[in-house]
mmCIF file with all atom_site columns, C-alpha atoms in Angstrom:
data_model
loop_
_atom_site.group_PDB
_atom_site.id
_atom_site.type_symbol
_atom_site.label_atom_id
_atom_site.label_alt_id
_atom_site.label_comp_id
_atom_site.label_asym_id
_atom_site.label_entity_id
_atom_site.label_seq_id
_atom_site.pdbx_PDB_ins_code
_atom_site.Cartn_x
_atom_site.Cartn_y
_atom_site.Cartn_z
_atom_site.occupancy
_atom_site.B_iso_or_equiv
_atom_site.pdbx_formal_charge
_atom_site.auth_seq_id
_atom_site.auth_comp_id
_atom_site.auth_asym_id
_atom_site.auth_atom_id
_atom_site.pdbx_PDB_model_num
ATOM 1   C CA . LYS E 1 1   ? 13.395  -10.059 11.763  1.00 0.00 ? 293  LYS E CA 1
ATOM 2   C CA . ALA E 1 2   ? 14.196  -8.502  8.504   1.00 0.00 ? 294  ALA E CA 1
ATOM 3   C CA . GLY E 1 3   ? 11.683  -6.831  6.314   1.00 0.00 ? 295  GLY E CA 1
ATOM 4   C CA . VAL E 1 4   ? 10.400  -7.267  2.946   1.00 0.00 ? 296  VAL E CA 1
ATOM 5   C CA . THR E 1 5   ? 13.119  -7.263  0.659   1.00 0.00 ? 297  THR E CA 1
ATOM 6   C CA . GLN E 1 6   ? 12.209  -6.491  -2.949  1.00 0.00 ? 298  GLN E CA 1
ATOM 7   C CA . THR E 1 7   ? 14.730  -6.780  -5.997  1.00 0.00 ? 299  THR E CA 1
ATOM 8   C CA . PRO E 1 8   ? 16.080  -5.447  -8.208  1.00 0.00 ? 300  PRO E CA 1
ATOM 9   C CA . ARG E 1 9   ? 15.127  -1.797  -6.859  1.00 0.00 ? 301  ARG E CA 1
ATOM 10  C CA . TYR E 1 10  ? 15.440  -0.001  -10.304 1.00 0.00 ? 302  TYR E CA 1
ATOM 11  C CA . LEU E 1 11  ? 15.244  -1.688  -13.665 1.00 0.00 ? 303  LEU E CA 1
ATOM 12  C CA . ILE E 1 12  ? 15.170  0.010   -17.226 1.00 0.00 ? 304  ILE E CA 1
ATOM 13  C CA . LYS E 1 13  ? 14.196  -1.911  -20.139 1.00 0.00 ? 305  LYS E CA 1
ATOM 14  C CA . THR E 1 14  ? 12.728  -1.165  -23.602 1.00 0.00 ? 306  THR E CA 1
ATOM 15  C CA . ARG E 1 15  ? 9.120   -1.870  -24.951 1.00 0.00 ? 307  ARG E CA 1
ATOM 16  C CA . GLY E 1 16  ? 8.647   -5.130  -25.934 1.00 0.00 ? 308  GLY E CA 1
ATOM 17  C CA . GLN E 1 17  ? 11.198  -6.896  -23.709 1.00 0.00 ? 309  GLN E CA 1
ATOM 18  C CA . GLN E 1 18  ? 9.926   -8.877  -20.464 1.00 0.00 ? 310  GLN E CA 1
ATOM 19  C CA . VAL E 1 19  ? 10.932  -8.152  -16.873 1.00 0.00 ? 311  VAL E CA 1
ATOM 20  C CA . THR E 1 20  ? 11.044  -10.353 -13.893 1.00 0.00 ? 312  THR E CA 1
ATOM 21  C CA . LEU E 1 21  ? 10.830  -8.739  -9.940  1.00 0.00 ? 313  LEU E CA 1
ATOM 22  C CA . SER E 1 22  ? 11.244  -10.695 -7.234  1.00 0.00 ? 314  SER E CA 1
ATOM 23  C CA . CYS E 1 23  ? 10.140  -10.313 -3.690  1.00 0.00 ? 315  CYS E CA 1
ATOM 24  C CA . SER E 1 24  ? 11.126  -11.974 -0.454  1.00 0.00 ? 316  SER E CA 1
ATOM 25  C CA . PRO E 1 25  ? 8.383   -12.313 2.166   1.00 0.00 ? 317  PRO E CA 1
ATOM 26  C CA . ILE E 1 26  ? 9.077   -11.394 6.011   1.00 0.00 ? 318  ILE E CA 1
ATOM 27  C CA . SER E 1 27  ? 9.958   -14.414 7.930   1.00 0.00 ? 319  SER E CA 1
ATOM 28  C CA . GLY E 1 28  ? 7.128   -16.876 8.757   1.00 0.00 ? 320  GLY E CA 1
ATOM 29  C CA . HIS E 1 29  ? 4.559   -14.881 6.409   1.00 0.00 ? 321  HIS E CA 1
ATOM 30  C CA . ARG E 1 30  ? 2.902   -16.904 3.930   1.00 0.00 ? 322  ARG E CA 1
ATOM 31  C CA . SER E 1 31  ? 1.217   -14.058 1.593   1.00 0.00 ? 323  SER E CA 1
ATOM 32  C CA . VAL E 1 32  ? 2.649   -11.815 -0.707  1.00 0.00 ? 324  VAL E CA 1
ATOM 33  C CA . SER E 1 33  ? 0.795   -9.392  -3.085  1.00 0.00 ? 325  SER E CA 1
ATOM 34  C CA . TRP E 1 34  ? 1.792   -7.125  -5.201  1.00 0.00 ? 326  TRP E CA 1
ATOM 35  C CA . TYR E 1 35  ? 0.422   -3.917  -5.947  1.00 0.00 ? 327  TYR E CA 1
ATOM 36  C CA . GLN E 1 36  ? 1.664   -1.411  -9.031  1.00 0.00 ? 328  GLN E CA 1
ATOM 37  C CA . GLN E 1 37  ? 1.911   2.563   -8.185  1.00 0.00 ? 329  GLN E CA 1
ATOM 38  C CA . THR E 1 38  ? 1.796   5.087   -10.244 1.00 0.00 ? 330  THR E CA 1
ATOM 39  C CA . PRO E 1 39  ? 1.135   8.933   -10.561 1.00 0.00 ? 331  PRO E CA 1
ATOM 40  C CA . GLY E 1 40  ? -2.128  8.572   -12.628 1.00 0.00 ? 332  GLY E CA 1
ATOM 41  C CA . GLN E 1 41  ? -3.605  5.664   -11.205 1.00 0.00 ? 333  GLN E CA 1
ATOM 42  C CA . GLY E 1 42  ? -2.406  5.497   -7.982  1.00 0.00 ? 334  GLY E CA 1
ATOM 43  C CA . LEU E 1 43  ? -1.877  2.259   -5.943  1.00 0.00 ? 335  LEU E CA 1
ATOM 44  C CA . GLN E 1 44  ? -3.454  -0.704  -7.752  1.00 0.00 ? 336  GLN E CA 1
ATOM 45  C CA . PHE E 1 45  ? -4.021  -4.393  -6.552  1.00 0.00 ? 337  PHE E CA 1
ATOM 46  C CA . LEU E 1 46  ? -2.325  -6.839  -9.013  1.00 0.00 ? 338  LEU E CA 1
ATOM 47  C CA . PHE E 1 47  ? -2.257  -10.459 -7.199  1.00 0.00 ? 339  PHE E CA 1
ATOM 48  C CA . GLU E 1 48  ? -2.059  -12.263 -3.719  1.00 0.00 ? 340  GLU E CA 1
ATOM 49  C CA . TYR E 1 49  ? -0.581  -15.587 -3.362  1.00 0.00 ? 341  TYR E CA 1
ATOM 50  C CA . PHE E 1 50  ? -0.843  -17.791 -0.383  1.00 0.00 ? 342  PHE E CA 1
ATOM 51  C CA . SER E 1 51  ? 1.202   -21.441 0.076   1.00 0.00 ? 343  SER E CA 1
ATOM 52  C CA . GLU E 1 52  ? 1.844   -21.270 -3.753  1.00 0.00 ? 344  GLU E CA 1
ATOM 53  C CA . THR E 1 53  ? -1.934  -20.548 -4.911  1.00 0.00 ? 345  THR E CA 1
ATOM 54  C CA . GLN E 1 54  ? -2.612  -17.594 -6.197  1.00 0.00 ? 346  GLN E CA 1
ATOM 55  C CA . ARG E 1 55  ? -5.697  -16.563 -4.210  1.00 0.00 ? 347  ARG E CA 1
ATOM 56  C CA . ASN E 1 56  ? -6.882  -13.163 -5.555  1.00 0.00 ? 348  ASN E CA 1
ATOM 57  C CA . LYS E 1 57  ? -6.142  -11.174 -8.790  1.00 0.00 ? 349  LYS E CA 1
ATOM 58  C CA . GLY E 1 58  ? -6.882  -7.554  -9.647  1.00 0.00 ? 350  GLY E CA 1
ATOM 59  C CA . ASN E 1 59  ? -8.189  -6.167  -12.801 1.00 0.00 ? 351  ASN E CA 1
ATOM 60  C CA . PHE E 1 60  ? -4.617  -6.431  -14.968 1.00 0.00 ? 352  PHE E CA 1
ATOM 61  C CA . PRO E 1 61  ? -4.048  -7.692  -18.804 1.00 0.00 ? 353  PRO E CA 1
ATOM 62  C CA . GLY E 1 62  ? -2.731  -11.262 -18.723 1.00 0.00 ? 354  GLY E CA 1
ATOM 63  C CA . ARG E 1 63  ? 0.558   -10.020 -19.544 1.00 0.00 ? 355  ARG E CA 1
ATOM 64  C CA . PHE E 1 64  ? 0.806   -9.368  -15.954 1.00 0.00 ? 356  PHE E CA 1
ATOM 65  C CA . SER E 1 65  ? 1.673   -12.852 -13.834 1.00 0.00 ? 357  SER E CA 1
ATOM 66  C CA . GLY E 1 66  ? 3.119   -14.326 -10.723 1.00 0.00 ? 358  GLY E CA 1
ATOM 67  C CA . ARG E 1 67  ? 4.016   -17.193 -8.840  1.00 0.00 ? 359  ARG E CA 1
ATOM 68  C CA . GLN E 1 68  ? 4.989   -18.086 -5.381  1.00 0.00 ? 360  GLN E CA 1
ATOM 69  C CA . PHE E 1 69  ? 7.481   -20.527 -4.182  1.00 0.00 ? 361  PHE E CA 1
ATOM 70  C CA . SER E 1 70  ? 7.419   -22.976 -1.130  1.00 0.00 ? 362  SER E CA 1
ATOM 71  C CA . ASN E 1 71  ? 9.581   -20.844 0.437   1.00 0.00 ? 363  ASN E CA 1
ATOM 72  C CA . SER E 1 72  ? 7.442   -18.037 0.343   1.00 0.00 ? 364  SER E CA 1
ATOM 73  C CA . ARG E 1 73  ? 9.135   -16.092 -2.048  1.00 0.00 ? 365  ARG E CA 1
ATOM 74  C CA . SER E 1 74  ? 7.340   -14.647 -5.053  1.00 0.00 ? 366  SER E CA 1
ATOM 75  C CA . GLU E 1 75  ? 8.028   -13.714 -8.217  1.00 0.00 ? 367  GLU E CA 1
ATOM 76  C CA . MET E 1 76  ? 5.925   -11.015 -10.496 1.00 0.00 ? 368  MET E CA 1
ATOM 77  C CA . ASN E 1 77  ? 6.386   -11.148 -14.224 1.00 0.00 ? 369  ASN E CA 1
ATOM 78  C CA . VAL E 1 78  ? 5.547   -8.675  -16.956 1.00 0.00 ? 370  VAL E CA 1
ATOM 79  C CA . SER E 1 79  ? 5.840   -9.518  -20.750 1.00 0.00 ? 371  SER E CA 1
ATOM 80  C CA . THR E 1 80  ? 6.210   -7.270  -24.096 1.00 0.00 ? 372  THR E CA 1
ATOM 81  C CA . LEU E 1 81  ? 6.280   -4.536  -22.091 1.00 0.00 ? 373  LEU E CA 1
ATOM 82  C CA . GLU E 1 82  ? 4.891   -1.307  -22.796 1.00 0.00 ? 374  GLU E CA 1
ATOM 83  C CA . LEU E 1 83  ? 5.431   2.310   -21.795 1.00 0.00 ? 375  LEU E CA 1
ATOM 84  C CA . GLY E 1 84  ? 2.749   2.459   -19.404 1.00 0.00 ? 376  GLY E CA 1
ATOM 85  C CA . ASP E 1 85  ? 4.214   -0.685  -17.225 1.00 0.00 ? 377  ASP E CA 1
ATOM 86  C CA . SER E 1 86  ? 6.569   2.311   -16.054 1.00 0.00 ? 378  SER E CA 1
ATOM 87  C CA . ALA E 1 87  ? 5.795   2.534   -12.561 1.00 0.00 ? 379  ALA E CA 1
ATOM 88  C CA . LEU E 1 88  ? 6.751   1.565   -9.008  1.00 0.00 ? 380  LEU E CA 1
ATOM 89  C CA . TYR E 1 89  ? 6.118   -2.243  -8.256  1.00 0.00 ? 381  TYR E CA 1
ATOM 90  C CA . LEU E 1 90  ? 5.645   -2.830  -4.284  1.00 0.00 ? 382  LEU E CA 1
ATOM 91  C CA . CYS E 1 91  ? 5.384   -6.096  -2.664  1.00 0.00 ? 383  CYS E CA 1
ATOM 92  C CA . ALA E 1 92  ? 3.519   -6.927  0.429   1.00 0.00 ? 384  ALA E CA 1
ATOM 93  C CA . SER E 1 93  ? 3.939   -9.880  3.026   1.00 0.00 ? 385  SER E CA 1
ATOM 94  C CA . MET E 1 94  ? 1.462   -10.401 6.131   1.00 0.00 ? 386  MET E CA 1
ATOM 95  C CA . VAL E 1 95  ? 0.957   -13.801 7.781   1.00 0.00 ? 387  VAL E CA 1
ATOM 96  C CA . GLY E 1 96  ? -2.051  -15.923 5.844   1.00 0.00 ? 388  GLY E CA 1
ATOM 97  C CA . GLY E 1 97  ? -5.473  -14.369 6.733   1.00 0.00 ? 389  GLY E CA 1
ATOM 98  C CA . THR E 1 98  ? -6.952  -11.070 6.596   1.00 0.00 ? 390  THR E CA 1
ATOM 99  C CA . ASP E 1 99  ? -4.199  -8.950  8.113   1.00 0.00 ? 391  ASP E CA 1
ATOM 100 C CA . THR E 1 100 ? -1.695  -6.539  7.990   1.00 0.00 ? 392  THR E CA 1
ATOM 101 C CA . GLN E 1 101 ? 0.289   -6.112  5.324   1.00 0.00 ? 393  GLN E CA 1
ATOM 102 C CA . TYR E 1 102 ? 3.841   -5.086  5.245   1.00 0.00 ? 394  TYR E CA 1
ATOM 103 C CA . PHE E 1 103 ? 5.349   -3.505  2.455   1.00 0.00 ? 395  PHE E CA 1
ATOM 104 C CA . GLY E 1 104 ? 9.072   -3.968  0.773   1.00 0.00 ? 396  GLY E CA 1
ATOM 105 C CA . PRO E 1 105 ? 10.581  -0.452  -0.782  1.00 0.00 ? 397  PRO E CA 1
ATOM 106 C CA . GLY E 1 106 ? 9.698   -1.487  -4.013  1.00 0.00 ? 398  GLY E CA 1
ATOM 107 C CA . THR E 1 107 ? 11.190  -1.702  -7.626  1.00 0.00 ? 399  THR E CA 1
ATOM 108 C CA . ARG E 1 108 ? 11.175  0.907   -9.945  1.00 0.00 ? 400  ARG E CA 1
ATOM 109 C CA . LEU E 1 109 ? 10.657  0.124   -13.250 1.00 0.00 ? 401  LEU E CA 1
ATOM 110 C CA . THR E 1 110 ? 11.447  2.620   -16.135 1.00 0.00 ? 402  THR E CA 1
ATOM 111 C CA . VAL E 1 111 ? 10.146  1.178   -19.492 1.00 0.00 ? 403  VAL E CA 1
ATOM 112 C CA . LEU E 1 112 ? 11.533  3.083   -22.749 1.00 0.00 ? 404  LEU E CA 1
ATOM 113 C CA . ALA L 2 1   ? -18.197 -1.279  -5.059  1.00 0.00 ? 934  ALA L CA 1
ATOM 114 C CA . GLN L 2 2   ? -15.887 -0.741  -2.678  1.00 0.00 ? 935  GLN L CA 1
ATOM 115 C CA . SER L 2 3   ? -13.923 2.594   -2.328  1.00 0.00 ? 936  SER L CA 1
ATOM 116 C CA . VAL L 2 4   ? -11.733 4.966   -0.356  1.00 0.00 ? 937  VAL L CA 1
ATOM 117 C CA . THR L 2 5   ? -11.725 8.494   -0.607  1.00 0.00 ? 938  THR L CA 1
ATOM 118 C CA . GLN L 2 6   ? -9.143  10.966  0.159   1.00 0.00 ? 939  GLN L CA 1
ATOM 119 C CA . PRO L 2 7   ? -10.187 14.213  -0.413  1.00 0.00 ? 940  PRO L CA 1
ATOM 120 C CA . ASP L 2 8   ? -7.334  16.691  -0.018  1.00 0.00 ? 941  ASP L CA 1
ATOM 121 C CA . ILE L 2 9   ? -4.210  16.104  -2.775  1.00 0.00 ? 942  ILE L CA 1
ATOM 122 C CA . HIS L 2 10  ? -2.116  18.196  -0.657  1.00 0.00 ? 943  HIS L CA 1
ATOM 123 C CA . ILE L 2 11  ? -1.873  19.981  2.602   1.00 0.00 ? 944  ILE L CA 1
ATOM 124 C CA . THR L 2 12  ? 0.291   22.279  3.906   1.00 0.00 ? 945  THR L CA 1
ATOM 125 C CA . VAL L 2 13  ? 0.542   22.655  7.599   1.00 0.00 ? 946  VAL L CA 1
ATOM 126 C CA . SER L 2 14  ? 3.233   24.876  9.766   1.00 0.00 ? 947  SER L CA 1
ATOM 127 C CA . GLU L 2 15  ? 5.662   23.351  11.776  1.00 0.00 ? 948  GLU L CA 1
ATOM 128 C CA . GLY L 2 16  ? 3.857   22.736  15.227  1.00 0.00 ? 949  GLY L CA 1
ATOM 129 C CA . ALA L 2 17  ? 0.635   22.834  14.204  1.00 0.00 ? 950  ALA L CA 1
ATOM 130 C CA . SER L 2 18  ? -1.635  20.147  14.444  1.00 0.00 ? 951  SER L CA 1
ATOM 131 C CA . LEU L 2 19  ? -2.956  18.243  11.550  1.00 0.00 ? 952  LEU L CA 1
ATOM 132 C CA . GLU L 2 20  ? -5.725  16.463  10.460  1.00 0.00 ? 953  GLU L CA 1
ATOM 133 C CA . LEU L 2 21  ? -6.111  14.032  7.215   1.00 0.00 ? 954  LEU L CA 1
ATOM 134 C CA . ARG L 2 22  ? -9.407  13.319  6.169   1.00 0.00 ? 955  ARG L CA 1
ATOM 135 C CA . CYS L 2 23  ? -10.377 9.477   4.743   1.00 0.00 ? 956  CYS L CA 1
ATOM 136 C CA . ASN L 2 24  ? -14.163 8.193   3.697   1.00 0.00 ? 957  ASN L CA 1
ATOM 137 C CA . TYR L 2 25  ? -14.596 4.883   2.774   1.00 0.00 ? 958  TYR L CA 1
ATOM 138 C CA . SER L 2 26  ? -17.536 2.647   1.253   1.00 0.00 ? 959  SER L CA 1
ATOM 139 C CA . TYR L 2 27  ? -17.614 -0.931  2.192   1.00 0.00 ? 960  TYR L CA 1
ATOM 140 C CA . GLY L 2 28  ? -20.696 -3.162  2.952   1.00 0.00 ? 961  GLY L CA 1
ATOM 141 C CA . ALA L 2 29  ? -19.130 -5.193  5.771   1.00 0.00 ? 962  ALA L CA 1
ATOM 142 C CA . THR L 2 30  ? -17.035 -3.859  9.091   1.00 0.00 ? 963  THR L CA 1
ATOM 143 C CA . PRO L 2 31  ? -13.845 -2.564  7.370   1.00 0.00 ? 964  PRO L CA 1
ATOM 144 C CA . TYR L 2 32  ? -10.337 -3.397  8.452   1.00 0.00 ? 965  TYR L CA 1
ATOM 145 C CA . LEU L 2 33  ? -8.896  0.234   8.029   1.00 0.00 ? 966  LEU L CA 1
ATOM 146 C CA . PHE L 2 34  ? -4.954  1.332   7.858   1.00 0.00 ? 967  PHE L CA 1
ATOM 147 C CA . TRP L 2 35  ? -2.785  4.338   7.424   1.00 0.00 ? 968  TRP L CA 1
ATOM 148 C CA . TYR L 2 36  ? 0.467   4.143   5.546   1.00 0.00 ? 969  TYR L CA 1
ATOM 149 C CA . VAL L 2 37  ? 2.908   6.682   4.553   1.00 0.00 ? 970  VAL L CA 1
ATOM 150 C CA . GLN L 2 38  ? 5.322   6.685   2.259   1.00 0.00 ? 971  GLN L CA 1
ATOM 151 C CA . SER L 2 39  ? 8.369   8.713   1.968   1.00 0.00 ? 972  SER L CA 1
ATOM 152 C CA . PRO L 2 40  ? 9.833   9.865   -1.933  1.00 0.00 ? 973  PRO L CA 1
ATOM 153 C CA . GLY L 2 41  ? 10.932  6.797   -3.443  1.00 0.00 ? 974  GLY L CA 1
ATOM 154 C CA . GLN L 2 42  ? 10.359  4.506   -0.470  1.00 0.00 ? 975  GLN L CA 1
ATOM 155 C CA . GLY L 2 43  ? 7.718   2.123   0.322   1.00 0.00 ? 976  GLY L CA 1
ATOM 156 C CA . LEU L 2 44  ? 4.985   2.123   1.848   1.00 0.00 ? 977  LEU L CA 1
ATOM 157 C CA . GLN L 2 45  ? 5.128   2.393   6.416   1.00 0.00 ? 978  GLN L CA 1
ATOM 158 C CA . LEU L 2 46  ? 1.931   1.226   8.479   1.00 0.00 ? 979  LEU L CA 1
ATOM 159 C CA . LEU L 2 47  ? 1.209   3.996   10.773  1.00 0.00 ? 980  LEU L CA 1
ATOM 160 C CA . LEU L 2 48  ? -1.793  2.147   12.419  1.00 0.00 ? 981  LEU L CA 1
ATOM 161 C CA . LYS L 2 49  ? -4.944  0.142   11.806  1.00 0.00 ? 982  LYS L CA 1
ATOM 162 C CA . TYR L 2 50  ? -7.925  -0.437  13.161  1.00 0.00 ? 983  TYR L CA 1
ATOM 163 C CA . PHE L 2 51  ? -9.814  -4.009  12.955  1.00 0.00 ? 984  PHE L CA 1
ATOM 164 C CA . SER L 2 52  ? -11.876 -4.185  16.086  1.00 0.00 ? 985  SER L CA 1
ATOM 165 C CA . GLY L 2 53  ? -12.821 -2.641  19.557  1.00 0.00 ? 986  GLY L CA 1
ATOM 166 C CA . ASP L 2 54  ? -11.728 1.012   20.515  1.00 0.00 ? 987  ASP L CA 1
ATOM 167 C CA . THR L 2 55  ? -12.189 3.335   17.762  1.00 0.00 ? 988  THR L CA 1
ATOM 168 C CA . LEU L 2 56  ? -9.322  5.881   18.914  1.00 0.00 ? 989  LEU L CA 1
ATOM 169 C CA . VAL L 2 57  ? -6.336  3.947   17.742  1.00 0.00 ? 990  VAL L CA 1
ATOM 170 C CA . GLN L 2 58  ? -2.393  4.852   18.601  1.00 0.00 ? 991  GLN L CA 1
ATOM 171 C CA . GLY L 2 59  ? 0.260   4.447   15.852  1.00 0.00 ? 992  GLY L CA 1
ATOM 172 C CA . ILE L 2 60  ? 3.640   5.171   15.478  1.00 0.00 ? 993  ILE L CA 1
ATOM 173 C CA . LYS L 2 61  ? 5.486   8.993   15.210  1.00 0.00 ? 994  LYS L CA 1
ATOM 174 C CA . GLY L 2 62  ? 2.603   10.094  17.593  1.00 0.00 ? 995  GLY L CA 1
ATOM 175 C CA . PHE L 2 63  ? -0.456  9.667   15.215  1.00 0.00 ? 996  PHE L CA 1
ATOM 176 C CA . GLU L 2 64  ? -3.754  8.551   16.056  1.00 0.00 ? 997  GLU L CA 1
ATOM 177 C CA . ALA L 2 65  ? -6.970  7.776   14.008  1.00 0.00 ? 998  ALA L CA 1
ATOM 178 C CA . GLU L 2 66  ? -10.600 7.843   14.962  1.00 0.00 ? 999  GLU L CA 1
ATOM 179 C CA . PHE L 2 67  ? -13.085 5.100   13.328  1.00 0.00 ? 1000 PHE L CA 1
ATOM 180 C CA . LYS L 2 68  ? -16.400 6.786   13.054  1.00 0.00 ? 1001 LYS L CA 1
ATOM 181 C CA . ARG L 2 69  ? -18.825 4.284   11.421  1.00 0.00 ? 1002 ARG L CA 1
ATOM 182 C CA . SER L 2 70  ? -21.680 6.516   11.599  1.00 0.00 ? 1003 SER L CA 1
ATOM 183 C CA . GLN L 2 71  ? -20.037 8.963   9.207   1.00 0.00 ? 1004 GLN L CA 1
ATOM 184 C CA . SER L 2 72  ? -17.697 6.412   7.214   1.00 0.00 ? 1005 SER L CA 1
ATOM 185 C CA . SER L 2 73  ? -14.657 7.794   8.200   1.00 0.00 ? 1006 SER L CA 1
ATOM 186 C CA . PHE L 2 74  ? -11.453 6.810   9.421   1.00 0.00 ? 1007 PHE L CA 1
ATOM 187 C CA . ASN L 2 75  ? -9.063  10.355  10.089  1.00 0.00 ? 1008 ASN L CA 1
ATOM 188 C CA . LEU L 2 76  ? -6.090  10.767  10.763  1.00 0.00 ? 1009 LEU L CA 1
ATOM 189 C CA . ARG L 2 77  ? -4.837  13.177  13.360  1.00 0.00 ? 1010 ARG L CA 1
ATOM 190 C CA . LYS L 2 78  ? -1.405  14.684  15.305  1.00 0.00 ? 1011 LYS L CA 1
ATOM 191 C CA . PRO L 2 79  ? -1.209  17.136  17.573  1.00 0.00 ? 1012 PRO L CA 1
ATOM 192 C CA . SER L 2 80  ? 1.667   18.669  16.620  1.00 0.00 ? 1013 SER L CA 1
ATOM 193 C CA . VAL L 2 81  ? 3.711   17.586  13.659  1.00 0.00 ? 1014 VAL L CA 1
ATOM 194 C CA . HIS L 2 82  ? 7.395   18.096  12.657  1.00 0.00 ? 1015 HIS L CA 1
ATOM 195 C CA . TRP L 2 83  ? 9.395   18.726  9.382   1.00 0.00 ? 1016 TRP L CA 1
ATOM 196 C CA . SER L 2 84  ? 9.738   15.104  9.106   1.00 0.00 ? 1017 SER L CA 1
ATOM 197 C CA . ASP L 2 85  ? 6.492   14.330  8.923   1.00 0.00 ? 1018 ASP L CA 1
ATOM 198 C CA . ALA L 2 86  ? 6.159   15.701  5.390   1.00 0.00 ? 1019 ALA L CA 1
ATOM 199 C CA . ALA L 2 87  ? 5.228   12.722  2.936   1.00 0.00 ? 1020 ALA L CA 1
ATOM 200 C CA . GLU L 2 88  ? 2.343   11.253  1.466   1.00 0.00 ? 1021 GLU L CA 1
ATOM 201 C CA . TYR L 2 89  ? -0.383  9.630   3.601   1.00 0.00 ? 1022 TYR L CA 1
ATOM 202 C CA . PHE L 2 90  ? -2.800  6.639   2.298   1.00 0.00 ? 1023 PHE L CA 1
ATOM 203 C CA . CYS L 2 91  ? -5.636  5.492   3.772   1.00 0.00 ? 1024 CYS L CA 1
ATOM 204 C CA . ALA L 2 92  ? -6.398  1.875   2.699   1.00 0.00 ? 1025 ALA L CA 1
ATOM 205 C CA . VAL L 2 93  ? -9.643  -0.276  3.268   1.00 0.00 ? 1026 VAL L CA 1
ATOM 206 C CA . GLY L 2 94  ? -8.394  -4.168  3.768   1.00 0.00 ? 1027 GLY L CA 1
ATOM 207 C CA . ASP L 2 95  ? -11.076 -6.543  1.969   1.00 0.00 ? 1028 ASP L CA 1
ATOM 208 C CA . TYR L 2 96  ? -11.996 -10.158 2.156   1.00 0.00 ? 1029 TYR L CA 1
ATOM 209 C CA . ASN L 2 97  ? -10.154 -11.462 -0.521  1.00 0.00 ? 1030 ASN L CA 1
ATOM 210 C CA . TYR L 2 98  ? -7.095  -10.261 0.610   1.00 0.00 ? 1031 TYR L CA 1
ATOM 211 C CA . GLN L 2 99  ? -6.112  -6.988  -1.040  1.00 0.00 ? 1032 GLN L CA 1
ATOM 212 C CA . LEU L 2 100 ? -6.048  -3.321  -0.130  1.00 0.00 ? 1033 LEU L CA 1
ATOM 213 C CA . ILE L 2 101 ? -8.420  -0.515  -1.625  1.00 0.00 ? 1034 ILE L CA 1
ATOM 214 C CA . TRP L 2 102 ? -6.600  2.667   -1.564  1.00 0.00 ? 1035 TRP L CA 1
ATOM 215 C CA . GLY L 2 103 ? -6.680  6.211   -1.358  1.00 0.00 ? 1036 GLY L CA 1
ATOM 216 C CA . ALA L 2 104 ? -5.186  8.631   -3.628  1.00 0.00 ? 1037 ALA L CA 1
ATOM 217 C CA . GLY L 2 105 ? -3.245  10.122  -1.196  1.00 0.00 ? 1038 GLY L CA 1
ATOM 218 C CA . THR L 2 106 ? -2.971  13.227  0.652   1.00 0.00 ? 1039 THR L CA 1
ATOM 219 C CA . LYS L 2 107 ? 0.689   15.054  0.197   1.00 0.00 ? 1040 LYS L CA 1
ATOM 220 C CA . LEU L 2 108 ? 1.772   16.576  3.561   1.00 0.00 ? 1041 LEU L CA 1
ATOM 221 C CA . ILE L 2 109 ? 4.102   19.804  3.100   1.00 0.00 ? 1042 ILE L CA 1
ATOM 222 C CA . ILE L 2 110 ? 5.362   21.311  6.120   1.00 0.00 ? 1043 ILE L CA 1
ATOM 223 C CA . LYS L 2 111 ? 5.968   25.138  6.489   1.00 0.00 ? 1044 LYS L CA 1
ATOM 224 C CA . PRO L 2 112 ? 8.899   26.030  8.501   1.00 0.00 ? 1045 PRO L CA 1
#
């Protein structure tokens, strides 16, 4: 079974731009979560989607948004990028309930 | 509030020596506990998990962890480390809002 895939793997943007990251979960997994990883703040939860509905959201500003499609693929969007948004963005999928999350390789976003 | 503490930021171990990485958690209910490993620039790979039952759990790559409710700990162990074990290790608690709460990570350095 293929693992979680994330595209693109690397991205360079400038301040003020917006960006969209994509995540394809493991086949049969209906939950997708997003995490931000930075050297200063570590791993922080952004949001989780299940069957196209956001079930939980972390403590991030409204510039960070996401959605999930009927095939369980998910996208996250960051608008009006700031330097501090430079991070590794990790996507994880799980079957559905409180279960094991399996991670993709991440998207490395650099904001200049 | 739920939290996870990994008291050691770095640990240096000689190749072939035993390893123990510490993890303490604060969580009101019965926790779901995880250990993940991250190689530089990569995503997170699940090493092992504890949901219930036997408090000594076996994982991949020869790792094991023991859940001790009385000490709120879930320490990771390996009897003999290999150079390929050099990576960063993260302990996490899964809560009932579908998110993982992370420790700060422990970077493992292997001395030849």
